C-alpha cells in the first residue's frame, strides 16, 4: 500500500470530488441490504420537492444526515439512507403552468385534466429531481438504488390503502366546513399551510341603520368588502347598551337586505363598539355563531378572490381589494362610514401563493385526528421518541393536545386522486381501492389529496409497504430523522401518527431539528433579499468538504446560524492544513508496516510527545463519539478542528521532525506513530469531510486502489497503561509536554518582539521551576533547540545572571521563565533610544486622543461610528504604550 506519485502541492477540491463520487456510487458502497449479522441503521431523507434546487438549508440538513450514516457505516452497522422526492402538488402545478405561459402554450384549463397531468409528468421527467443530482455534489451517501417518488406506483397504492382504511374506520369524512383558501392556487389549504404576517391595515367603522329609523349601530371591521355576506350583527347578551335592540333588524349597507341583531358571547363589549358583523361564510368565528343561530351562510367569493354575483352587478367580478376601495368610497358617499383607524395586525398568507388567504365555507374531505394523535403523543411523552433539542417537545405537545381535523382535499389535478366515486342517480358514495364494479353512472371525485397525505407514510411506504418487504422488516423503524422545526406539524407529527396507526410502531427513535440559517445581519436567507447564496457556487469556490465542515462548525445545537460565504474559508483553510500535513508525511517515504494499531511497537518506548499526541487523539475520539450520540455535531467538529490544527499540525508534526532527522530506529518509530495518528485523524474526519479524507488515505498510501475509507472502522481508543489519559486529572507527563510547547511559544514571542529573523540562531536561558522540570527539559533539549532555532539553551534551576548574560527580556510560563539574551543580536542602547522616542510619541497621541474623547461637543456632534473608532484607536495606543514600557523595562 505505497503511494506511487508525489502529492500535488495544493489541494484541488473540484478534481478530487469529481473523481471519487462516481467511484463510490459505481461500487455500491452506499447500498444497504438486510443482514442479520449486523445492526441496522436507517434514515429517510425529508423528500425535497420535485421542483426544488439545492439551498443552504438542504446543505445543512443533508450534511447532518450524511455525517450520521457515514459514521454508523464505519461503526459496523448495516446502513441505508432512503432518498426520494415529493410530488409537491401545488408547487409543481404552479411551476408547470408558468413554463407553459412562458412558452406561449395552452394552459391548464385549456389542456384539460388528462393532457395537463401528462404534461406535468413530462416536465417531471425532464426537469424534476434536479436537487437529487445536486445532493451528489455535496457528497451525500444516499442508497440511490432505493430512490423513491411519492407518486410511484407502490407509494400511490399505500396512499389509497390508508385513505380507504381511515374512511371505513370513520376517521375520514366529507363535510361543509370553514377552510383556508388560496386564490392563486385555487385550492383549500390546511391550517399549517397558512403563514401569519404582521401587516399594516385599517379598522373601518361602518354605520348599520336600524330598520325602524331610530338610529344606527356602529360596527368596526378590517374587511368592509365582506359585508355582502353579513347575515347578522351580534352584541353580547349582558351588554346593557344593546339589550333592548336584540331581535330588531338593521339595514345592511350597500344592499337592500335586512339582517337581525342577535345576542352572542362572541361579541366583546370591551372591544370597539361592542357590535360585531357576522359573516358566516368568511370567518371561522362567525361560522360558529351562524351555526348557533341558524343563520344563512352566503359565499360572496369566486375561486380567484373576485366578488361573485351575490354582491350585485356593481361589485361582481371585482378583485377583493378593488372591491374594498369601492365599498369604502360608496359608504362615505352615503355617510355610512365613520372613523378609519390605521392598525398593525396579523394576516394569514398562503405559504405557496404568498397572497392573503380567504377563509370560506366549502365541501371538503377531512381526517379526524384526535384518536390518531393519542398514541403519537404517548410515544414522545414516554421517551420512546426523543427530540433534539428537547424544547421542541413542548411545541409538539401543545399542537397535538389541541389538534384539529385535517383538511386533506385539494382542488388541483397533480397528485393522488381521492379514491371516492359518486353515483349521481342514487346519491351513493363509494370509497375503495379501485373504481366500483356495480352498474351506474359513477364519477370519481375531482379533488386530489394534500401532498402531506403521501409524505406522512414516507418512513414505511418508501420501504415497500403495504407489501411485507425484507427492507421493511429489517430497516423499519428508522433510527433518526433530521428535519427543520418548521414542519414539525406538517410532517413529523403526522409521520408518528401514521407509524403508530399502520405499522403499530414508531417511525423513528430520534428527531434532530436543524437550526435556521440567517445572514450576518440576522436576516433569514431569501432570494428577494439577495442574501441566499447558491450552494453550487460555494462548492465551486471552496469545495464541498469546506462547505460541509464550515456550516457544521458555525451551527450550535438549537441556535440560529449566522452564515456568510467567507466563513467557508475556515473549512478550506482546514482542508489545506490537513493536505499539507499529509503531503509532508508522504515526502518522508513509504508508510510503516503495522501502522493501523501499533501492535508491533513497544509503547513504553514512545517519546513524551508521542504519548501526548496519542492521549489527545484518544480524548478526541471519546469526545466525538459522545457528541454524535447526543447530536452535538457542532461540538464534534470544534474538538476535531482544535486537535488537528493546533496539537497535531502546529506542534506534533514539528516536534516529530527531530526524530525523523535522527534516522535509524528513532525515525522508524516516528514514522509509524505519524502514520498511526494520521490514519486515525482521516477516519475521524471522514463523516464530516468525505472527499479529502478518501483522497489522502490513498495518496499517502494507507489504502489500496480497491479499498475505501468509508468501510474502514471508525477509530477506537488506544487502551494501554503507557498512554496517559487526559480525561482524568492531567497526569504529570501531559503537563510537562504542554508546558514545553508553552515555553517554545514564549521563546518565539520574545524573538518576534525584537524583530529577530526566524532564521537567525539565538541563545536562550530557561529557569525551571524545579528539578523534575529541569531534568525533563534537558531530556527534550534537542527538540527545544530545533523548535526554537537556538544556538544553545541553558537550563537551570538558578536565577538568571544579568551580569553574565547581559540584558535579556523574559516571559513567564508554567514550567519556568525563558530569557532571550540580546548581546550580539541588537544594539541595546540604540534600541532603547528608539523605544524611548516611541514611548514619548505614544504618550502625546494618547493625551490628544483622551482630550478629544472628553470633549462633550465632539461626543454630541460626531457620528456614532466616528466616536467608536476614536475609542478603539485610544485603546490600541494604550496597549502599544503598555508593551513599549515592558520592552524598555526588559532592556534596562
PDB file of C-alpha atoms in Angstrom, residues 639-819:
ATOM      1  CA  UNK A 639     -12.930  19.261  19.032  1.00  0.00           C
ATOM      2  CA  UNK A 640     -11.521  17.759  15.816  1.00  0.00           C
ATOM      3  CA  UNK A 641     -10.508  21.160  14.452  1.00  0.00           C
ATOM      4  CA  UNK A 642      -8.545  22.086  17.576  1.00  0.00           C
ATOM      5  CA  UNK A 643      -6.679  18.808  17.925  1.00  0.00           C
ATOM      6  CA  UNK A 644      -5.800  18.555  14.221  1.00  0.00           C
ATOM      7  CA  UNK A 645      -4.870  22.192  13.626  1.00  0.00           C
ATOM      8  CA  UNK A 646      -3.090  23.005  16.871  1.00  0.00           C
ATOM      9  CA  UNK A 647      -1.941  19.820  18.612  1.00  0.00           C
ATOM     10  CA  UNK A 648      -1.134  17.771  15.539  1.00  0.00           C
ATOM     11  CA  UNK A 649      -0.156  20.156  12.743  1.00  0.00           C
ATOM     12  CA  UNK A 650       1.329  23.031  14.732  1.00  0.00           C
ATOM     13  CA  UNK A 651       3.153  21.001  17.375  1.00  0.00           C
ATOM     14  CA  UNK A 652       3.381  17.274  16.868  1.00  0.00           C
ATOM     15  CA  UNK A 653       4.493  17.279  13.240  1.00  0.00           C
ATOM     16  CA  UNK A 654       7.105  19.929  14.039  1.00  0.00           C
ATOM     17  CA  UNK A 655       8.402  18.028  17.055  1.00  0.00           C
ATOM     18  CA  UNK A 656       8.500  14.738  15.105  1.00  0.00           C
ATOM     19  CA  UNK A 657      10.975  16.299  12.663  1.00  0.00           C
ATOM     20  CA  UNK A 658      13.667  15.984  15.377  1.00  0.00           C
ATOM     21  CA  UNK A 659      13.237  12.191  15.463  1.00  0.00           C
ATOM     22  CA  UNK A 660      12.992  11.969  11.680  1.00  0.00           C
ATOM     23  CA  UNK A 661      16.390  13.699  11.395  1.00  0.00           C
ATOM     24  CA  UNK A 662      17.965  11.230  13.833  1.00  0.00           C
ATOM     25  CA  UNK A 663      17.460   8.293  11.455  1.00  0.00           C
ATOM     26  CA  UNK A 664      17.529   4.621  12.399  1.00  0.00           C
ATOM     27  CA  UNK A 665      15.040   3.260  14.916  1.00  0.00           C
ATOM     28  CA  UNK A 666      14.059   6.752  16.056  1.00  0.00           C
ATOM     29  CA  UNK A 667      12.977   7.628  12.507  1.00  0.00           C
ATOM     30  CA  UNK A 668      11.136   4.313  12.046  1.00  0.00           C
ATOM     31  CA  UNK A 669       9.193   4.817  15.271  1.00  0.00           C
ATOM     32  CA  UNK A 670       8.416   8.464  14.425  1.00  0.00           C
ATOM     33  CA  UNK A 671       7.028   7.457  11.015  1.00  0.00           C
ATOM     34  CA  UNK A 672       4.961   4.611  12.448  1.00  0.00           C
ATOM     35  CA  UNK A 673       3.389   6.885  15.076  1.00  0.00           C
ATOM     36  CA  UNK A 674       2.798   9.582  12.446  1.00  0.00           C
ATOM     37  CA  UNK A 675       1.045   7.041  10.207  1.00  0.00           C
ATOM     38  CA  UNK A 676      -0.957   5.671  13.124  1.00  0.00           C
ATOM     39  CA  UNK A 677      -2.192   9.148  14.103  1.00  0.00           C
ATOM     40  CA  UNK A 678      -2.789  10.461  10.568  1.00  0.00           C
ATOM     41  CA  UNK A 679      -4.887   7.429   9.652  1.00  0.00           C
ATOM     42  CA  UNK A 680      -6.910   7.861  12.855  1.00  0.00           C
ATOM     43  CA  UNK A 681      -7.442  11.549  12.013  1.00  0.00           C
ATOM     44  CA  UNK A 682      -8.559  10.747   8.463  1.00  0.00           C
ATOM     45  CA  UNK A 683     -11.075   8.165   9.714  1.00  0.00           C
ATOM     46  CA  UNK A 684     -12.244  10.505  12.473  1.00  0.00           C
ATOM     47  CA  UNK A 685     -12.828  13.234   9.890  1.00  0.00           C
ATOM     48  CA  UNK A 686     -14.334  11.091   7.138  1.00  0.00           C
ATOM     49  CA  UNK A 687     -18.030  11.521   8.089  1.00  0.00           C
ATOM     50  CA  UNK A 688     -17.541  15.287   8.062  1.00  0.00           C
ATOM     51  CA  UNK A 689     -15.169  15.685   5.086  1.00  0.00           C
ATOM     52  CA  UNK A 690     -15.588  12.578   2.914  1.00  0.00           C
ATOM     53  CA  UNK A 691     -13.760  13.640  -0.254  1.00  0.00           C
ATOM     54  CA  UNK A 692     -10.420  14.874   1.091  1.00  0.00           C
ATOM     55  CA  UNK A 693     -10.156  12.035   3.608  1.00  0.00           C
ATOM     56  CA  UNK A 694     -10.680   9.414   0.879  1.00  0.00           C
ATOM     57  CA  UNK A 695      -8.122  11.119  -1.362  1.00  0.00           C
ATOM     58  CA  UNK A 696      -5.489  11.473   1.372  1.00  0.00           C
ATOM     59  CA  UNK A 697      -5.892   7.899   2.574  1.00  0.00           C
ATOM     60  CA  UNK A 698      -4.975   6.785  -0.963  1.00  0.00           C
ATOM     61  CA  UNK A 699      -2.398   9.484  -1.712  1.00  0.00           C
ATOM     62  CA  UNK A 700      -0.354   8.766   1.425  1.00  0.00           C
ATOM     63  CA  UNK A 701      -0.716   5.052   0.823  1.00  0.00           C
ATOM     64  CA  UNK A 702      -2.895   3.810   3.660  1.00  0.00           C
ATOM     65  CA  UNK A 703      -5.397   2.204   1.278  1.00  0.00           C
ATOM     66  CA  UNK A 704      -5.043   0.281  -1.958  1.00  0.00           C
ATOM     67  CA  UNK A 705      -6.961   1.267  -5.074  1.00  0.00           C
ATOM     68  CA  UNK A 706      -9.787  -1.200  -4.424  1.00  0.00           C
ATOM     69  CA  UNK A 707     -10.346  -0.056  -0.839  1.00  0.00           C
ATOM     70  CA  UNK A 708     -12.382   2.835   0.571  1.00  0.00           C
ATOM     71  CA  UNK A 709     -12.047   4.736   3.814  1.00  0.00           C
ATOM     72  CA  UNK A 710     -15.790   4.583   4.366  1.00  0.00           C
ATOM     73  CA  UNK A 711     -15.520   0.840   5.009  1.00  0.00           C
ATOM     74  CA  UNK A 712     -12.675   1.314   7.474  1.00  0.00           C
ATOM     75  CA  UNK A 713     -13.613   1.208  11.172  1.00  0.00           C
ATOM     76  CA  UNK A 714     -14.197   4.460  12.995  1.00  0.00           C
ATOM     77  CA  UNK A 715     -11.172   4.969  15.273  1.00  0.00           C
ATOM     78  CA  UNK A 716     -11.063   3.220  18.649  1.00  0.00           C
ATOM     79  CA  UNK A 717      -9.332   4.338  21.810  1.00  0.00           C
ATOM     80  CA  UNK A 718      -5.791   3.151  22.441  1.00  0.00           C
ATOM     81  CA  UNK A 719      -6.108   1.146  25.648  1.00  0.00           C
ATOM     82  CA  UNK A 720      -2.632   0.898  27.168  1.00  0.00           C
ATOM     83  CA  UNK A 721      -1.170   1.775  30.546  1.00  0.00           C
ATOM     84  CA  UNK A 722       1.707   3.566  28.807  1.00  0.00           C
ATOM     85  CA  UNK A 723      -0.691   6.031  27.144  1.00  0.00           C
ATOM     86  CA  UNK A 724      -1.865   8.691  29.644  1.00  0.00           C
ATOM     87  CA  UNK A 725      -5.498   9.748  29.705  1.00  0.00           C
ATOM     88  CA  UNK A 726      -6.360  13.425  29.624  1.00  0.00           C
ATOM     89  CA  UNK A 727      -9.918  12.596  30.588  1.00  0.00           C
ATOM     90  CA  UNK A 728      -8.687  12.170  34.175  1.00  0.00           C
ATOM     91  CA  UNK A 729      -6.724  14.649  36.269  1.00  0.00           C
ATOM     92  CA  UNK A 730      -3.992  15.845  33.907  1.00  0.00           C
ATOM     93  CA  UNK A 731      -1.055  13.476  34.505  1.00  0.00           C
ATOM     94  CA  UNK A 732       2.427  14.936  35.019  1.00  0.00           C
ATOM     95  CA  UNK A 733       3.705  13.800  31.634  1.00  0.00           C
ATOM     96  CA  UNK A 734       0.993  15.656  29.754  1.00  0.00           C
ATOM     97  CA  UNK A 735       1.512  18.763  31.879  1.00  0.00           C
ATOM     98  CA  UNK A 736       5.212  18.639  31.080  1.00  0.00           C
ATOM     99  CA  UNK A 737       4.701  18.317  27.319  1.00  0.00           C
ATOM    100  CA  UNK A 738       2.060  21.090  27.288  1.00  0.00           C
ATOM    101  CA  UNK A 739       4.440  23.219  29.350  1.00  0.00           C
ATOM    102  CA  UNK A 740       7.306  22.580  26.944  1.00  0.00           C
ATOM    103  CA  UNK A 741       5.227  23.816  23.993  1.00  0.00           C
ATOM    104  CA  UNK A 742       4.186  26.852  26.038  1.00  0.00           C
ATOM    105  CA  UNK A 743       7.867  27.680  26.631  1.00  0.00           C
ATOM    106  CA  UNK A 744       8.519  27.406  22.898  1.00  0.00           C
ATOM    107  CA  UNK A 745       5.648  29.816  22.167  1.00  0.00           C
ATOM    108  CA  UNK A 746       7.079  32.228  24.746  1.00  0.00           C
ATOM    109  CA  UNK A 747      10.567  31.979  23.253  1.00  0.00           C
ATOM    110  CA  UNK A 748       9.262  32.646  19.746  1.00  0.00           C
ATOM    111  CA  UNK A 749       7.279  35.635  21.037  1.00  0.00           C
ATOM    112  CA  UNK A 750      10.462  37.123  22.534  1.00  0.00           C
ATOM    113  CA  UNK A 751      12.255  36.759  19.198  1.00  0.00           C
ATOM    114  CA  UNK A 752       9.315  38.417  17.416  1.00  0.00           C
ATOM    115  CA  UNK A 753       9.194  41.361  19.901  1.00  0.00           C
ATOM    116  CA  UNK A 754      12.679  42.456  18.843  1.00  0.00           C
ATOM    117  CA  UNK A 755      12.250  41.665  15.135  1.00  0.00           C
ATOM    118  CA  UNK A 756      14.949  38.978  15.200  1.00  0.00           C
ATOM    119  CA  UNK A 757      14.621  36.945  11.983  1.00  0.00           C
ATOM    120  CA  UNK A 758      13.300  33.374  12.374  1.00  0.00           C
ATOM    121  CA  UNK A 759      16.347  32.014  10.566  1.00  0.00           C
ATOM    122  CA  UNK A 760      18.893  33.605  12.932  1.00  0.00           C
ATOM    123  CA  UNK A 761      20.351  31.316  15.614  1.00  0.00           C
ATOM    124  CA  UNK A 762      19.951  32.684  19.161  1.00  0.00           C
ATOM    125  CA  UNK A 763      20.805  31.712  22.747  1.00  0.00           C
ATOM    126  CA  UNK A 764      18.131  31.132  25.414  1.00  0.00           C
ATOM    127  CA  UNK A 765      18.206  30.682  29.168  1.00  0.00           C
ATOM    128  CA  UNK A 766      15.412  28.774  30.933  1.00  0.00           C
ATOM    129  CA  UNK A 767      14.974  28.900  34.688  1.00  0.00           C
ATOM    130  CA  UNK A 768      12.999  25.717  35.508  1.00  0.00           C
ATOM    131  CA  UNK A 769      10.544  25.681  38.417  1.00  0.00           C
ATOM    132  CA  UNK A 770      12.116  22.567  39.941  1.00  0.00           C
ATOM    133  CA  UNK A 771      14.431  19.568  39.437  1.00  0.00           C
ATOM    134  CA  UNK A 772      11.807  17.325  37.762  1.00  0.00           C
ATOM    135  CA  UNK A 773      11.073  20.001  35.169  1.00  0.00           C
ATOM    136  CA  UNK A 774      14.759  20.773  34.670  1.00  0.00           C
ATOM    137  CA  UNK A 775      15.506  17.082  34.068  1.00  0.00           C
ATOM    138  CA  UNK A 776      12.596  16.784  31.614  1.00  0.00           C
ATOM    139  CA  UNK A 777      13.663  19.879  29.667  1.00  0.00           C
ATOM    140  CA  UNK A 778      17.263  18.646  29.414  1.00  0.00           C
ATOM    141  CA  UNK A 779      15.955  15.321  28.054  1.00  0.00           C
ATOM    142  CA  UNK A 780      13.986  17.352  25.482  1.00  0.00           C
ATOM    143  CA  UNK A 781      16.874  19.702  24.695  1.00  0.00           C
ATOM    144  CA  UNK A 782      17.364  18.628  21.088  1.00  0.00           C
ATOM    145  CA  UNK A 783      13.696  19.223  20.324  1.00  0.00           C
ATOM    146  CA  UNK A 784      13.684  22.553  22.148  1.00  0.00           C
ATOM    147  CA  UNK A 785      16.691  23.783  20.179  1.00  0.00           C
ATOM    148  CA  UNK A 786      15.160  22.677  16.877  1.00  0.00           C
ATOM    149  CA  UNK A 787      11.752  24.266  17.528  1.00  0.00           C
ATOM    150  CA  UNK A 788      13.288  27.497  18.856  1.00  0.00           C
ATOM    151  CA  UNK A 789      16.059  27.553  16.225  1.00  0.00           C
ATOM    152  CA  UNK A 790      18.537  28.068  19.066  1.00  0.00           C
ATOM    153  CA  UNK A 791      22.325  28.027  19.013  1.00  0.00           C
ATOM    154  CA  UNK A 792      22.220  26.928  22.644  1.00  0.00           C
ATOM    155  CA  UNK A 793      19.760  26.702  25.545  1.00  0.00           C
ATOM    156  CA  UNK A 794      20.948  26.796  29.135  1.00  0.00           C
ATOM    157  CA  UNK A 795      18.544  25.076  31.525  1.00  0.00           C
ATOM    158  CA  UNK A 796      18.965  25.801  35.212  1.00  0.00           C
ATOM    159  CA  UNK A 797      17.121  25.979  38.494  1.00  0.00           C
ATOM    160  CA  UNK A 798      19.148  29.093  39.414  1.00  0.00           C
ATOM    161  CA  UNK A 799      18.141  32.701  38.749  1.00  0.00           C
ATOM    162  CA  UNK A 800      19.158  34.403  35.538  1.00  0.00           C
ATOM    163  CA  UNK A 801      22.508  36.219  35.927  1.00  0.00           C
ATOM    164  CA  UNK A 802      22.278  39.627  34.230  1.00  0.00           C
ATOM    165  CA  UNK A 803      25.953  40.349  34.887  1.00  0.00           C
ATOM    166  CA  UNK A 804      26.960  37.219  32.970  1.00  0.00           C
ATOM    167  CA  UNK A 805      24.358  37.258  30.177  1.00  0.00           C
ATOM    168  CA  UNK A 806      23.567  40.937  29.766  1.00  0.00           C
ATOM    169  CA  UNK A 807      20.142  42.491  29.086  1.00  0.00           C
ATOM    170  CA  UNK A 808      17.517  39.838  28.410  1.00  0.00           C
ATOM    171  CA  UNK A 809      13.726  40.189  28.086  1.00  0.00           C
ATOM    172  CA  UNK A 810      11.775  37.248  29.537  1.00  0.00           C
ATOM    173  CA  UNK A 811       8.397  35.561  29.550  1.00  0.00           C
ATOM    174  CA  UNK A 812       6.869  33.508  32.330  1.00  0.00           C
ATOM    175  CA  UNK A 813       5.443  30.048  31.533  1.00  0.00           C
ATOM    176  CA  UNK A 814       4.071  27.132  33.578  1.00  0.00           C
ATOM    177  CA  UNK A 815       7.393  25.262  33.630  1.00  0.00           C
ATOM    178  CA  UNK A 816       9.545  28.310  34.329  1.00  0.00           C
ATOM    179  CA  UNK A 817      10.828  31.561  32.820  1.00  0.00           C
ATOM    180  CA  UNK A 818      12.520  31.815  29.424  1.00  0.00           C
ATOM    181  CA  UNK A 819      15.074  34.595  28.745  1.00  0.00           C
TER     182      UNK A 819
END
